[in-house]
C-alpha cells in the first residue's frame, strides 16, 4: 500500500486493529464496515475508504475477512524488528505507563527508563531496566531506539527532548505541558492529560447547567 | 465573558494557565503574547484573540498582567464548589491517574474510585476512597458528582458509562478504546494512549527512513 501521511488515518487504523482483535477473540471471522464504524465513532463510508486504502478485498455487502484486515494493518504498523522506546521521568505517570505498556505488544515496547534521581535510576521496573539520565545517549545508540516518552516535570522537558533528539530519537510522546522545540526531523505527539481533564470538567458543567436531555 | 463552546479554546486556556503559573512562580508579572504562543505552539495572533475574548486589558505592545489573565481563566474554569470526579477501574492506569491528579488542584479532584474486584474496592488510595462498583450511583448522587473517568478493560467500558450516565454524570473522560454510546446530554473526551504511542512509532519510523534533517 501507499505511504500513509495522515495522522488521523493512523489513529483510526490503530483503533480498528484493537476492535478487530476483540472480534477475532470472540470467534468472529468476517466484519462489516458498520461494526467498525460504530465502536470507532465514525461513518461506515470512512471505514470502507480506509479498508480500500489498505488494499484489502471484500465488499460492503459480503463483509471483510478479519484476518486479512489485521494483516493489512499489521503491515502498516509493524517492523521486522520490534520498535523500541525509552521513557524519561520515573514519577507516578512514568511508572504507570511502564506498567500499562509493559509486554503488551510484540511490535512495540519500552526498552529502558531514565531518571535524574539516583534512587529511581537503577533496577528493573515492569520488566524495564532503569538508568541515570546521563546514560541516555549511550542506550539510545546501542539499542537503535527511535521513540522517546517524556514524563518529567515541565521545567525539565525541553532539556530531555534536546538530549533525545541529539541521540537520534525521531519520535517523541510528550506528556508535559511544554510544547517542545525540536528539529523538523522529529515527530512530536502531545498528550495533555490536564487539558483533557479540565475540558471534561468544563463541558460537564455546561451540559449540567443547560440541562440537555439525551 | 461569553460562553466558550470551542473545545480547542478550552484546551488552549488550560495550557495558558499552566504556562502563566510557571511565569508567575518565576517572579514575572507581565507577559507578552509571544511568551504564551511559543510554549503553546500557536501564533501570537491566536493568543491575543483568546485574551481579548477573556475580556482582559493590556496591549500587544505593553504586555498583559499575568495576575489578570490568571483571574480571567480561573473564572472560566472554576466553580464556587470544587468539581468532583469519580474513577472506575483501579488497574495500573487508574492507580496512576489517582496519584497524578491527587491533591493537584483546589477546583477539581477525584473524589472516589471504584472497581468490581473486592480486593481493590476498599480502603484509601492517593487520598481517594475506594468502593465496589455497585455503590457508584449512591456515591455520585450523594456527592453531586459530574465527571466520570473510565479506566476499565474495553469489554466493561459501555456498561460503566451507562451506569455513570444513569446516575447523573455529564462528562466522561474515556481511556478505553471503545467509543461510547451516551445520551446527547453527556460530553465525552477520549484519550487513546495506545493510538498515541502507535502513531509516534509509525511517524518516528517514517522520519528515520526519510532521513529528514532539522
Coordinates of N, CA and C in Angstrom, one line a residue, chain A:
Chain A
X1 N 0.8 -1.2 0.0 CA 0.0 0.0 0.0 C 0.9 1.3 0.0
X2 N 0.2 2.4 -0.4 CA 1.0 3.6 -0.4 C 1.3 4.1 1.0
X3 N 2.2 5.0 1.2 CA 2.5 5.5 2.5 C 1.4 6.3 3.0
X4 N 1.1 6.2 4.3 CA 0.1 7.0 4.9 C 0.7 8.2 5.6
X5 N 0.2 9.4 5.3 CA 0.8 10.6 5.8 C -0.2 11.3 6.8
X6 N -1.4 10.8 6.9 CA -2.4 11.5 7.7 C -2.4 10.9 9.1
X7 N -2.2 11.8 10.1 CA -2.2 11.4 11.5 C -3.5 10.7 11.9
X8 N -4.6 11.3 11.4 CA -6.0 10.8 11.7 C -6.1 9.4 11.2
X9 N -5.6 9.1 10.0 CA -5.8 7.8 9.4 C -5.0 6.8 10.3
X10 N -3.8 7.1 10.7 CA -3.0 6.2 11.6 C -3.8 6.0 12.9
X11 N -4.4 7.0 13.5 CA -5.1 6.8 14.7 C -6.3 5.9 14.5
X12 N -7.0 6.0 13.3 CA -8.1 5.1 13.1 C -7.7 3.7 12.9
X13 N -6.5 3.5 12.2 CA -6.1 2.1 12.0 C -5.7 1.5 13.3
X14 N -5.1 2.2 14.2 CA -4.7 1.7 15.5 C -6.0 1.3 16.2
X15 N -7.0 2.0 16.1 CA -8.3 1.7 16.8 C -8.9 0.5 16.1
X16 N -9.0 0.5 14.8 CA -9.6 -0.7 14.1 C -8.9 -2.0 14.6
X17 N -7.6 -1.9 14.6 CA -6.9 -3.1 15.0 C -7.3 -3.7 16.3
X18 N -7.5 -2.8 17.3 CA -7.9 -3.3 18.6 C -9.4 -3.8 18.6
X19 N -10.2 -3.2 17.8 CA -11.6 -3.6 17.7 C -11.6 -5.0 17.0
X20 N -10.8 -5.1 15.9 CA -10.8 -6.4 15.1 C -10.2 -7.5 16.0
X21 N -9.2 -7.2 16.9 CA -8.7 -8.3 17.7 C -9.8 -8.8 18.7
X22 N -10.6 -7.8 19.2 CA -11.7 -8.2 20.1 C -12.7 -9.1 19.4
X23 N -13.0 -8.7 18.2 CA -14.0 -9.5 17.4 C -13.4 -10.9 17.1
X24 N -12.1 -11.0 16.7 CA -11.5 -12.3 16.4 C -11.5 -13.1 17.7
X25 N -11.1 -12.5 18.9 CA -11.1 -13.3 20.1 C -12.5 -13.8 20.5
X26 N -13.5 -13.1 20.0 CA -14.9 -13.5 20.2 C -15.3 -14.6 19.2
X27 N -14.4 -15.0 18.3 CA -14.7 -16.1 17.4 C -15.2 -15.6 16.0
X28 N -15.3 -14.3 15.8 CA -15.8 -13.8 14.5 C -14.7 -14.0 13.4
X29 N -15.1 -14.1 12.2 CA -14.2 -14.2 11.1 C -14.4 -13.1 10.0
X30 N -15.6 -12.6 10.0 CA -16.0 -11.6 9.0 C -16.5 -10.4 9.7
X31 N -16.2 -9.2 9.1 CA -16.7 -8.0 9.8 C -17.3 -7.1 8.7
X32 N -18.4 -6.4 9.1 CA -19.0 -5.4 8.2 C -18.6 -4.0 8.6
X33 N -18.5 -3.1 7.6 CA -18.0 -1.7 7.9 C -18.7 -1.1 9.1
X34 N -20.0 -1.3 9.3 CA -20.7 -0.6 10.4 C -20.2 -1.2 11.7
X35 N -19.7 -2.4 11.7 CA -19.2 -3.0 13.0 C -17.9 -2.3 13.5
X36 N -17.2 -1.7 12.5 CA -16.0 -0.9 12.9 C -16.4 0.5 13.1
X37 N -17.4 1.0 12.3 CA -17.7 2.4 12.3 C -18.4 2.8 13.7
X38 N -19.3 1.9 14.2 CA -20.0 2.3 15.4 C -19.0 2.4 16.6
X39 N -18.2 1.3 16.9 CA -17.3 1.5 18.1 C -16.2 2.5 17.8
X40 N -15.9 2.8 16.6 CA -14.9 3.8 16.3 C -15.4 5.2 16.3
X41 N -16.8 5.3 16.3 CA -17.4 6.6 16.3 C -17.3 7.4 15.0
X42 N -17.2 6.7 13.9 CA -17.1 7.3 12.5 C -18.1 6.7 11.6
X43 N -18.1 7.2 10.3 CA -19.1 6.7 9.4 C -18.6 5.4 8.7
X44 N -19.5 4.5 8.3 CA -19.2 3.3 7.6 C -18.4 3.6 6.3
X45 N -18.8 4.8 5.7 CA -18.1 5.2 4.4 C -16.6 5.4 4.7
X46 N -16.3 6.0 5.8 CA -14.9 6.3 6.2 C -14.2 5.0 6.4
X47 N -14.8 4.1 7.1 CA -14.2 2.7 7.3 C -13.9 2.1 5.9
X48 N -14.9 2.1 5.0 CA -14.7 1.5 3.7 C -13.5 2.1 2.9
X49 N -13.4 3.4 3.0 CA -12.3 4.1 2.3 C -11.0 3.7 2.9
X50 N -10.9 3.6 4.3 CA -9.7 3.2 4.9 C -9.3 1.8 4.5
X51 N -10.3 0.9 4.4 CA -10.0 -0.5 4.1 C -9.6 -0.6 2.6
X52 N -10.2 0.2 1.7 CA -9.8 0.2 0.3 C -8.3 0.7 0.2
X53 N -8.0 1.7 1.0 CA -6.6 2.2 1.0 C -5.6 1.1 1.5
X54 N -6.1 0.3 2.4 CA -5.2 -0.8 2.9 C -5.0 -1.9 1.8
X55 N -5.8 -1.8 0.7 CA -5.7 -2.8 -0.3 C -6.3 -4.1 0.0
X56 N -7.3 -4.1 1.0 CA -7.9 -5.4 1.3 C -9.1 -5.7 0.4
X57 N -9.3 -6.9 0.1 CA -10.5 -7.3 -0.6 C -11.7 -7.4 0.3
X58 N -12.9 -7.7 -0.3 CA -14.1 -7.8 0.4 C -15.0 -6.7 -0.1
X59 N -16.3 -6.8 0.2 CA -17.3 -5.8 -0.3 C -18.1 -5.4 0.9
X60 N -18.7 -4.2 0.8 CA -19.6 -3.8 1.8 C -20.8 -4.8 2.1
X61 N -21.2 -5.6 1.0 CA -22.3 -6.5 1.1 C -21.9 -7.8 1.8
X62 N -20.8 -8.3 1.4 CA -20.4 -9.7 2.0 C -19.5 -9.5 3.2
X63 N -19.0 -8.4 3.4 CA -18.1 -8.2 4.6 C -16.7 -8.4 4.2
X64 N -15.8 -8.1 5.2 CA -14.4 -8.2 5.1 C -13.9 -9.3 6.0
X65 N -12.8 -10.0 5.5 CA -12.3 -11.1 6.4 C -11.4 -10.4 7.5
X66 N -11.7 -10.7 8.7 CA -11.0 -10.0 9.8 C -9.5 -10.3 9.8
X67 N -9.1 -11.6 9.4 CA -7.7 -11.9 9.4 C -7.0 -11.1 8.3
X68 N -7.6 -10.9 7.2 CA -7.0 -10.1 6.1 C -6.8 -8.6 6.6
X69 N -7.8 -8.1 7.2 CA -7.7 -6.7 7.7 C -6.6 -6.6 8.7
X70 N -6.5 -7.5 9.6 CA -5.4 -7.5 10.6 C -4.1 -7.5 10.0
X71 N -3.9 -8.4 9.0 CA -2.6 -8.5 8.3 C -2.3 -7.2 7.6
X72 N -3.3 -6.6 7.0 CA -3.1 -5.3 6.3 C -2.7 -4.2 7.3
X73 N -3.3 -4.1 8.4 CA -3.0 -3.1 9.4 C -1.6 -3.4 10.0
X74 N -1.3 -4.6 10.2 CA 0.0 -5.0 10.8 C 1.1 -4.6 9.9
X75 N 0.9 -4.7 8.6 CA 1.9 -4.3 7.6 C 2.2 -2.8 7.7
X76 N 1.2 -2.1 8.0 CA 1.4 -0.6 8.2 C 2.2 -0.3 9.4
X77 N 1.9 -1.0 10.5 CA 2.5 -0.6 11.8 C 3.8 -1.3 12.1
X78 N 3.8 -2.6 11.7 CA 4.9 -3.4 12.3 C 6.2 -3.4 11.5
X79 N 7.2 -3.7 12.2 CA 8.5 -3.6 11.6 C 9.1 -5.0 11.8
X80 N 10.1 -5.4 10.9 CA 10.7 -6.7 11.1 C 11.3 -6.9 12.5
X81 N 12.0 -5.8 13.0 CA 12.4 -5.8 14.4 C 11.4 -5.0 15.2
X82 N 11.2 -5.4 16.4 CA 10.3 -4.7 17.3 C 10.8 -3.3 17.4
X83 N 9.9 -2.3 17.5 CA 10.4 -0.9 17.7 C 10.5 -0.7 19.2
X84 N 11.6 0.1 19.6 CA 11.9 0.3 21.0 C 11.7 1.8 21.4
X85 N 11.2 2.0 22.5 CA 11.1 3.3 23.1 C 11.9 3.4 24.4
X86 N 12.2 4.7 24.8 CA 12.7 4.9 26.1 C 11.7 5.9 26.8
X87 N 11.7 5.9 28.1 CA 10.9 6.8 28.9 C 11.8 7.5 29.8
X88 N 11.6 8.8 29.9 CA 12.4 9.6 30.9 C 11.5 10.3 31.9
X89 N 11.7 10.1 33.1 CA 10.9 10.6 34.2 C 10.1 9.5 34.9
X90 N 10.7 8.9 35.9 CA 10.1 7.7 36.5 C 9.3 8.2 37.7
X91 N 8.3 9.1 37.5 CA 7.4 9.5 38.5 C 6.2 8.7 38.5
X92 N 5.1 9.2 39.0 CA 3.8 8.4 39.1 C 3.3 8.1 37.7
X93 N 3.3 9.1 36.8 CA 2.8 8.8 35.4 C 3.8 7.9 34.7
X94 N 5.1 8.1 34.8 CA 6.0 7.3 34.1 C 5.9 5.8 34.6
X95 N 5.8 5.6 35.9 CA 5.6 4.2 36.4 C 4.3 3.6 35.8
X96 N 3.3 4.4 35.7 CA 2.0 3.8 35.2 C 2.1 3.5 33.7
X97 N 2.8 4.3 33.0 CA 3.0 4.0 31.5 C 3.8 2.7 31.4
X98 N 4.9 2.6 32.2 CA 5.7 1.4 32.1 C 4.9 0.2 32.4
X99 N 4.0 0.3 33.4 CA 3.2 -0.9 33.7 C 2.1 -1.1 32.6
X100 N 1.6 0.0 32.2 CA 0.5 -0.1 31.2 C 0.9 -0.7 29.9
X101 N 2.1 -0.3 29.4 CA 2.6 -0.7 28.1 C 3.5 -2.0 28.2
X102 N 3.8 -2.4 29.4 CA 4.8 -3.5 29.5 C 4.3 -4.8 28.9
X103 N 5.1 -5.3 28.0 CA 4.8 -6.6 27.4 C 3.5 -6.7 26.7
X104 N 2.9 -5.6 26.3 CA 1.6 -5.6 25.7 C 1.6 -6.0 24.2
X105 N 2.7 -5.6 23.5 CA 2.8 -5.9 22.1 C 4.2 -6.4 21.8
X106 N 4.2 -7.3 20.8 CA 5.4 -7.8 20.2 C 6.1 -6.7 19.5
X107 N 5.4 -5.9 18.8 CA 6.0 -4.9 17.8 C 6.5 -3.6 18.4
X108 N 6.2 -3.4 19.7 CA 6.5 -2.0 20.2 C 6.6 -2.1 21.7
X109 N 7.7 -1.7 22.3 CA 7.8 -1.8 23.7 C 8.8 -0.7 24.3
X110 N 8.7 -0.4 25.6 CA 9.6 0.5 26.2 C 10.8 -0.3 26.7
X111 N 11.9 0.0 26.2 CA 13.1 -0.8 26.4 C 13.8 -0.4 27.7
X112 N 13.9 0.9 28.0 CA 14.6 1.4 29.2 C 13.9 2.7 29.7
X113 N 14.1 2.9 31.0 CA 13.6 4.1 31.6 C 14.7 4.9 32.3
X114 N 14.6 6.2 32.4 CA 15.7 7.1 33.0 C 15.1 8.0 34.0
X115 N 15.9 8.4 34.9 CA 15.5 9.4 35.9 C 16.8 10.1 36.4
X116 N 16.7 11.4 36.8 CA 17.8 12.1 37.3 C 18.1 11.8 38.8
X117 N 17.0 11.2 39.4 CA 17.1 10.8 40.8 C 17.8 9.5 40.9
X118 N 19.0 9.4 41.6 CA 19.7 8.1 41.7 C 18.8 7.0 42.4
X119 N 17.9 7.4 43.3 CA 17.1 6.4 43.9 C 16.2 5.7 43.0
X120 N 15.9 6.3 41.8 CA 14.9 5.8 40.9 C 15.6 5.2 39.7
X121 N 16.9 5.4 39.5 CA 17.5 5.1 38.2 C 18.4 3.9 38.3
X122 N 17.9 2.9 39.0 CA 18.6 1.6 38.9 C 17.5 0.5 39.1
X123 N 17.9 -0.7 38.8 CA 16.9 -1.8 39.0 C 16.0 -2.0 37.8
X124 N 15.0 -2.8 37.9 CA 14.1 -3.1 36.8 C 12.7 -2.9 37.3
X125 N 11.9 -2.1 36.5 CA 10.5 -1.8 36.8 C 9.7 -2.3 35.6
X126 N 8.7 -3.1 36.0 CA 7.8 -3.7 34.9 C 8.6 -4.2 33.8
X127 N 9.6 -4.9 34.1 CA 10.4 -5.6 33.1 C 11.4 -4.7 32.3
X128 N 11.5 -3.4 32.8 CA 12.2 -2.4 32.0 C 13.4 -1.9 32.9
X129 N 14.6 -2.0 32.3 CA 15.8 -1.5 33.1 C 15.8 0.0 33.2
X130 N 16.2 0.5 34.4 CA 16.3 1.9 34.7 C 17.7 2.4 34.8
X131 N 18.0 3.6 34.3 CA 19.3 4.1 34.2 C 19.3 5.6 34.7
X132 N 20.5 6.1 35.1 CA 20.6 7.5 35.3 C 20.5 8.2 33.9
X133 N 20.0 9.4 33.9 CA 19.6 10.1 32.7 C 20.9 10.4 31.9
X134 N 22.1 10.4 32.5 CA 23.3 10.7 31.7 C 23.7 9.5 30.9
X135 N 23.0 8.4 31.0 CA 23.3 7.2 30.2 C 22.4 7.2 28.9
X136 N 21.5 8.2 28.8 CA 20.5 8.2 27.7 C 21.1 8.0 26.3
X137 N 22.1 8.8 26.0 CA 22.6 8.8 24.6 C 23.2 7.4 24.3
X138 N 24.0 6.9 25.3 CA 24.6 5.6 25.1 C 23.6 4.5 24.8
X139 N 22.5 4.5 25.6 CA 21.5 3.4 25.5 C 20.7 3.6 24.1
X140 N 20.4 4.8 23.8 CA 19.7 5.1 22.6 C 20.5 4.6 21.4
X141 N 21.8 4.9 21.4 CA 22.6 4.5 20.2 C 22.8 3.0 20.2
X142 N 23.1 2.4 21.4 CA 23.4 1.0 21.4 C 22.2 0.1 20.9
X143 N 21.0 0.6 21.3 CA 19.8 -0.2 21.0 C 19.0 0.3 19.8
X144 N 19.5 1.3 19.2 CA 18.9 1.9 18.0 C 17.4 2.3 18.3
X145 N 17.3 3.1 19.3 CA 16.0 3.5 19.8 C 15.4 4.7 19.1
X146 N 14.2 4.6 18.6 CA 13.6 5.7 17.8 C 12.6 6.6 18.5
X147 N 12.1 6.1 19.6 CA 11.0 6.8 20.3 C 11.3 7.2 21.7
X148 N 11.0 8.4 22.1 CA 11.2 8.9 23.4 C 9.9 9.3 24.1
X149 N 9.6 8.8 25.3 CA 8.4 9.2 26.0 C 8.9 10.1 27.2
X150 N 8.2 11.3 27.3 CA 8.7 12.3 28.2 C 7.6 12.5 29.3
X151 N 8.0 12.1 30.6 CA 7.1 12.3 31.7 C 7.8 13.0 32.8
X152 N 8.7 13.9 32.5 CA 9.4 14.7 33.5 C 8.6 15.9 33.9
X153 N 8.9 16.6 35.0 CA 8.3 17.9 35.2 C 8.5 18.9 34.1
X154 N 7.6 19.9 33.9 CA 7.7 20.8 32.8 C 9.0 21.5 32.6
X155 N 9.7 21.9 33.7 CA 10.9 22.6 33.6 C 12.1 21.8 33.1
X156 N 11.9 20.5 33.0 CA 13.0 19.6 32.5 C 12.7 19.1 31.1
X157 N 11.5 19.4 30.6 CA 11.0 18.8 29.4 C 11.9 19.1 28.1
X158 N 12.2 20.4 27.9 CA 12.9 20.8 26.7 C 14.4 20.2 26.8
X159 N 15.0 20.2 27.9 CA 16.3 19.6 28.0 C 16.3 18.1 27.7
X160 N 15.3 17.4 28.2 CA 15.2 16.0 27.9 C 15.0 15.7 26.4
X161 N 14.1 16.6 25.9 CA 13.8 16.4 24.4 C 15.1 16.7 23.6
X162 N 15.9 17.7 24.0 CA 17.1 18.0 23.3 C 18.1 16.8 23.4
X163 N 18.2 16.2 24.5 CA 19.1 15.0 24.7 C 18.6 13.9 23.8
X164 N 17.3 13.6 23.8 CA 16.8 12.6 23.0 C 17.0 12.8 21.5
X165 N 16.8 14.0 21.0 CA 16.9 14.3 19.6 C 18.4 14.2 19.2
X166 N 19.3 14.7 20.1 CA 20.7 14.7 19.8 C 21.2 13.2 19.7
X167 N 20.6 12.3 20.4 CA 21.0 10.9 20.4 C 20.4 10.1 19.2
X168 N 19.4 10.7 18.5 CA 18.9 10.1 17.3 C 17.5 9.6 17.4
X169 N 16.8 10.0 18.4 CA 15.3 9.7 18.5 C 14.6 10.5 17.5
X170 N 13.6 9.9 16.8 CA 12.9 10.6 15.7 C 11.4 10.8 16.0
X171 N 10.9 10.3 17.2 CA 9.5 10.4 17.6 C 9.4 10.7 19.1
X172 N 8.7 11.7 19.5 CA 8.5 12.0 20.9 C 7.0 11.9 21.3
X173 N 6.8 11.2 22.4 CA 5.5 11.2 23.0 C 5.6 12.1 24.3
X174 N 5.0 13.3 24.3 CA 5.3 14.3 25.3 C 4.1 14.5 26.2
X175 N 4.2 14.1 27.5 CA 3.1 14.2 28.4 C 3.2 15.5 29.3
X176 N 4.2 16.3 29.0 CA 4.3 17.6 29.7 C 3.5 18.7 29.1
X177 N 3.3 19.8 29.8 CA 2.5 20.9 29.2 C 3.4 21.8 28.4
X178 N 4.7 21.4 28.2 CA 5.6 22.3 27.4 C 5.5 21.8 25.9
X179 N 5.3 22.8 25.0 CA 5.3 22.5 23.6 C 6.8 22.5 23.1
X180 N 7.3 21.4 22.7 CA 8.8 21.2 22.6 C 9.2 21.8 21.3
X181 N 10.4 22.4 21.3 CA 11.1 22.9 20.2 C 12.1 21.9 19.7
X182 N 11.8 21.2 18.6 CA 12.6 20.1 18.1 C 12.9 20.3 16.6
X183 N 14.0 19.6 16.1 CA 14.3 19.7 14.7 C 13.1 19.1 13.8
X184 N 13.0 19.6 12.6 CA 11.9 19.2 11.7 C 11.9 17.7 11.5
X185 N 13.0 17.0 11.7 CA 13.2 15.6 11.5 C 12.5 14.8 12.6
X186 N 12.0 15.4 13.6 CA 11.4 14.7 14.8 C 9.9 14.9 14.8
X187 N 9.1 13.8 15.0 CA 7.7 13.9 15.1 C 7.3 14.0 16.6
X188 N 6.4 14.9 16.9 CA 6.0 15.1 18.4 C 4.5 14.9 18.5
X189 N 4.1 14.0 19.4 CA 2.7 13.8 19.8 C 2.6 14.3 21.2
X190 N 1.7 15.3 21.4 CA 1.5 15.8 22.8 C 0.2 15.2 23.4
X191 N 0.4 14.7 24.6 CA -0.8 14.1 25.3 C -0.9 15.0 26.6
X192 N -1.9 15.8 26.6 CA -2.1 16.8 27.7 C -3.2 16.3 28.6
X193 N -2.9 15.5 29.6 CA -4.0 14.9 30.4 C -4.7 15.9 31.3
X194 N -4.0 17.0 31.7 CA -4.6 18.0 32.5 C -5.6 18.8 31.6
X195 N -5.3 19.1 30.4 CA -6.2 19.8 29.5 C -7.4 18.9 29.2
X196 N -7.2 17.6 29.1 CA -8.4 16.7 28.8 C -9.3 16.7 30.1
X197 N -8.7 16.6 31.2 CA -9.5 16.6 32.5 C -10.2 17.9 32.7
X198 N -9.5 19.0 32.5 CA -10.2 20.3 32.7 C -11.3 20.5 31.6
X199 N -11.1 20.0 30.4 CA -12.0 20.2 29.3 C -13.3 19.4 29.7
X200 N -13.2 18.2 30.1 CA -14.3 17.4 30.5 C -15.1 18.1 31.7
X201 N -14.3 18.6 32.6 CA -14.9 19.3 33.8 C -15.7 20.5 33.3
X202 N -15.2 21.3 32.4 CA -15.8 22.5 31.8 C -17.1 22.1 31.1
X203 N -17.0 21.2 30.2 CA -18.2 20.8 29.4 C -19.3 20.0 30.2
X204 N -18.8 19.3 31.2 CA -19.7 18.6 32.1 C -20.6 19.6 32.8
X205 N -20.0 20.7 33.3 CA -20.7 21.7 34.0 C -21.7 22.5 33.1
X206 N -21.2 22.8 31.8 CA -22.1 23.4 30.9 C -23.3 22.6 30.5
X207 N -23.0 21.3 30.3 CA -24.1 20.4 30.0 C -25.1 20.3 31.2
X208 N -24.6 20.2 32.4 CA -25.4 20.1 33.5 C -26.3 21.4 33.7
X209 N -25.6 22.6 33.5 CA -26.3 23.8 33.6 C -27.4 23.9 32.5
X210 N -27.1 23.5 31.3 CA -28.0 23.6 30.2 C -29.2 22.6 30.4
X211 N -29.0 21.5 31.2 CA -30.0 20.5 31.4 C -30.4 19.8 30.1
X212 N -29.4 19.7 29.2 CA -29.6 19.0 27.9 C -30.1 17.6 28.3
X213 N -31.1 17.1 27.6 CA -31.5 15.8 27.8 C -31.3 14.9 26.6
X214 N -31.0 13.7 26.8 CA -30.4 12.8 25.8 C -31.5 12.3 24.8

